[in-house]
């Protein structure tokens, strides 16, 4: 099981994820997609990988095309490498699907 990352490790991880931010004990990123269907398509693409990893982000869609992913390791009560790894995977996927 992954250990909690300290502040320095989280800051270092975010250097490689410049569009992601820390919100307390959560990593957060909002993507603005072309439209509602494109936002849903991104979620549909992330869902199987999140399920495979057994690491599920909190997700919201607002303004019909803005999809926000919030990552935290609930069992640890904060941010772990599992969150950083999934954020990196989502970022790479979203870049390919733009």
mmCIF file of C-alpha atoms in Angstrom:
data_model
loop_
_atom_site.group_PDB
_atom_site.id
_atom_site.type_symbol
_atom_site.label_atom_id
_atom_site.label_comp_id
_atom_site.label_asym_id
_atom_site.label_seq_id
_atom_site.Cartn_x
_atom_site.Cartn_y
_atom_site.Cartn_z
ATOM 1 C CA UNK A 1 0.000 0.000 0.000
ATOM 2 C CA UNK A 2 1.281 3.476 -0.843
ATOM 3 C CA UNK A 3 2.497 5.837 1.861
ATOM 4 C CA UNK A 4 1.394 9.443 2.201
ATOM 5 C CA UNK A 5 3.613 11.914 0.395
ATOM 6 C CA UNK A 6 5.058 14.812 2.350
ATOM 7 C CA UNK A 7 4.725 18.416 1.180
ATOM 8 C CA UNK A 8 8.092 18.407 -0.589
ATOM 9 C CA UNK A 9 7.264 15.236 -2.516
ATOM 10 C CA UNK A 10 3.865 16.604 -3.540
ATOM 11 C CA UNK A 11 5.423 19.886 -4.686
ATOM 12 C CA UNK A 12 8.016 17.944 -6.692
ATOM 13 C CA UNK A 13 5.327 15.795 -8.303
ATOM 14 C CA UNK A 14 3.326 18.872 -9.264
ATOM 15 C CA UNK A 15 6.359 20.239 -11.118
ATOM 16 C CA UNK A 16 5.704 17.487 -13.651
ATOM 17 C CA UNK A 17 1.954 18.181 -13.619
ATOM 18 C CA UNK A 18 1.818 21.972 -14.007
ATOM 19 C CA UNK A 19 -1.927 22.143 -14.701
ATOM 20 C CA UNK A 20 -2.752 20.128 -11.600
ATOM 21 C CA UNK A 21 -3.051 21.773 -8.195
ATOM 22 C CA UNK A 22 -3.130 20.715 -4.610
ATOM 23 C CA UNK A 23 -6.322 21.395 -2.699
ATOM 24 C CA UNK A 24 -5.669 20.236 0.843
ATOM 25 C CA UNK A 25 -5.131 16.489 0.648
ATOM 26 C CA UNK A 26 -6.318 16.226 -2.964
ATOM 27 C CA UNK A 27 -4.833 16.694 -6.437
ATOM 28 C CA UNK A 28 -7.235 18.589 -8.709
ATOM 29 C CA UNK A 29 -7.399 19.327 -12.423
ATOM 30 C CA UNK A 30 -10.197 20.725 -14.574
ATOM 31 C CA UNK A 31 -10.174 20.091 -18.309
ATOM 32 C CA UNK A 32 -12.241 22.246 -20.642
ATOM 33 C CA UNK A 33 -13.434 19.990 -23.426
ATOM 34 C CA UNK A 34 -15.140 20.842 -26.728
ATOM 35 C CA UNK A 35 -18.624 20.008 -25.498
ATOM 36 C CA UNK A 36 -20.656 17.754 -23.204
ATOM 37 C CA UNK A 37 -20.027 14.615 -25.251
ATOM 38 C CA UNK A 38 -16.278 15.237 -25.261
ATOM 39 C CA UNK A 39 -16.277 15.654 -21.461
ATOM 40 C CA UNK A 40 -18.187 12.388 -21.110
ATOM 41 C CA UNK A 41 -15.812 10.694 -23.571
ATOM 42 C CA UNK A 42 -12.857 11.656 -21.379
ATOM 43 C CA UNK A 43 -14.594 10.198 -18.338
ATOM 44 C CA UNK A 44 -15.432 7.051 -20.312
ATOM 45 C CA UNK A 45 -11.757 6.708 -21.233
ATOM 46 C CA UNK A 46 -10.544 7.202 -17.645
ATOM 47 C CA UNK A 47 -13.093 4.903 -15.983
ATOM 48 C CA UNK A 48 -11.672 1.511 -17.092
ATOM 49 C CA UNK A 49 -8.135 2.482 -16.087
ATOM 50 C CA UNK A 50 -9.309 3.776 -12.705
ATOM 51 C CA UNK A 51 -11.191 0.520 -12.198
ATOM 52 C CA UNK A 52 -8.160 -1.540 -13.236
ATOM 53 C CA UNK A 53 -6.046 0.334 -10.682
ATOM 54 C CA UNK A 54 -8.815 0.179 -8.078
ATOM 55 C CA UNK A 55 -8.232 3.905 -7.603
ATOM 56 C CA UNK A 56 -11.258 6.010 -8.422
ATOM 57 C CA UNK A 57 -11.220 9.800 -8.733
ATOM 58 C CA UNK A 58 -14.051 12.040 -7.661
ATOM 59 C CA UNK A 59 -15.389 13.580 -10.869
ATOM 60 C CA UNK A 60 -17.693 16.488 -11.630
ATOM 61 C CA UNK A 61 -18.851 18.109 -14.849
ATOM 62 C CA UNK A 62 -19.907 21.745 -14.824
ATOM 63 C CA UNK A 63 -20.737 24.289 -17.472
ATOM 64 C CA UNK A 64 -21.546 21.396 -19.835
ATOM 65 C CA UNK A 65 -17.913 20.842 -20.847
ATOM 66 C CA UNK A 66 -15.646 21.329 -17.813
ATOM 67 C CA UNK A 67 -14.655 18.036 -16.208
ATOM 68 C CA UNK A 68 -12.807 18.051 -12.891
ATOM 69 C CA UNK A 69 -10.866 15.125 -11.472
ATOM 70 C CA UNK A 70 -10.043 15.063 -7.746
ATOM 71 C CA UNK A 71 -7.529 12.457 -6.623
ATOM 72 C CA UNK A 72 -6.793 11.345 -3.079
ATOM 73 C CA UNK A 73 -6.062 8.015 -1.467
ATOM 74 C CA UNK A 74 -9.031 7.742 0.870
ATOM 75 C CA UNK A 75 -7.613 4.797 2.813
ATOM 76 C CA UNK A 76 -4.509 6.856 3.659
ATOM 77 C CA UNK A 77 -6.262 10.187 4.171
ATOM 78 C CA UNK A 78 -4.177 12.098 1.666
ATOM 79 C CA UNK A 79 -2.007 12.146 -1.423
ATOM 80 C CA UNK A 80 0.128 9.139 -2.347
ATOM 81 C CA UNK A 81 2.052 8.010 -5.406
ATOM 82 C CA UNK A 82 -1.141 6.298 -6.556
ATOM 83 C CA UNK A 83 -2.693 9.747 -7.016
ATOM 84 C CA UNK A 84 0.346 11.156 -8.795
ATOM 85 C CA UNK A 85 0.528 8.126 -11.094
ATOM 86 C CA UNK A 86 -3.153 8.334 -12.036
ATOM 87 C CA UNK A 87 -2.942 12.112 -12.527
ATOM 88 C CA UNK A 88 -0.006 11.571 -14.883
ATOM 89 C CA UNK A 89 -1.933 8.914 -16.792
ATOM 90 C CA UNK A 90 -5.031 11.145 -17.086
ATOM 91 C CA UNK A 91 -2.885 14.060 -18.260
ATOM 92 C CA UNK A 92 -1.287 11.952 -20.993
ATOM 93 C CA UNK A 93 -4.655 10.569 -22.071
ATOM 94 C CA UNK A 94 -6.292 13.996 -22.200
ATOM 95 C CA UNK A 95 -3.421 15.374 -24.286
ATOM 96 C CA UNK A 96 -3.871 12.564 -26.831
ATOM 97 C CA UNK A 97 -7.634 13.057 -26.975
ATOM 98 C CA UNK A 98 -7.551 16.815 -27.551
#
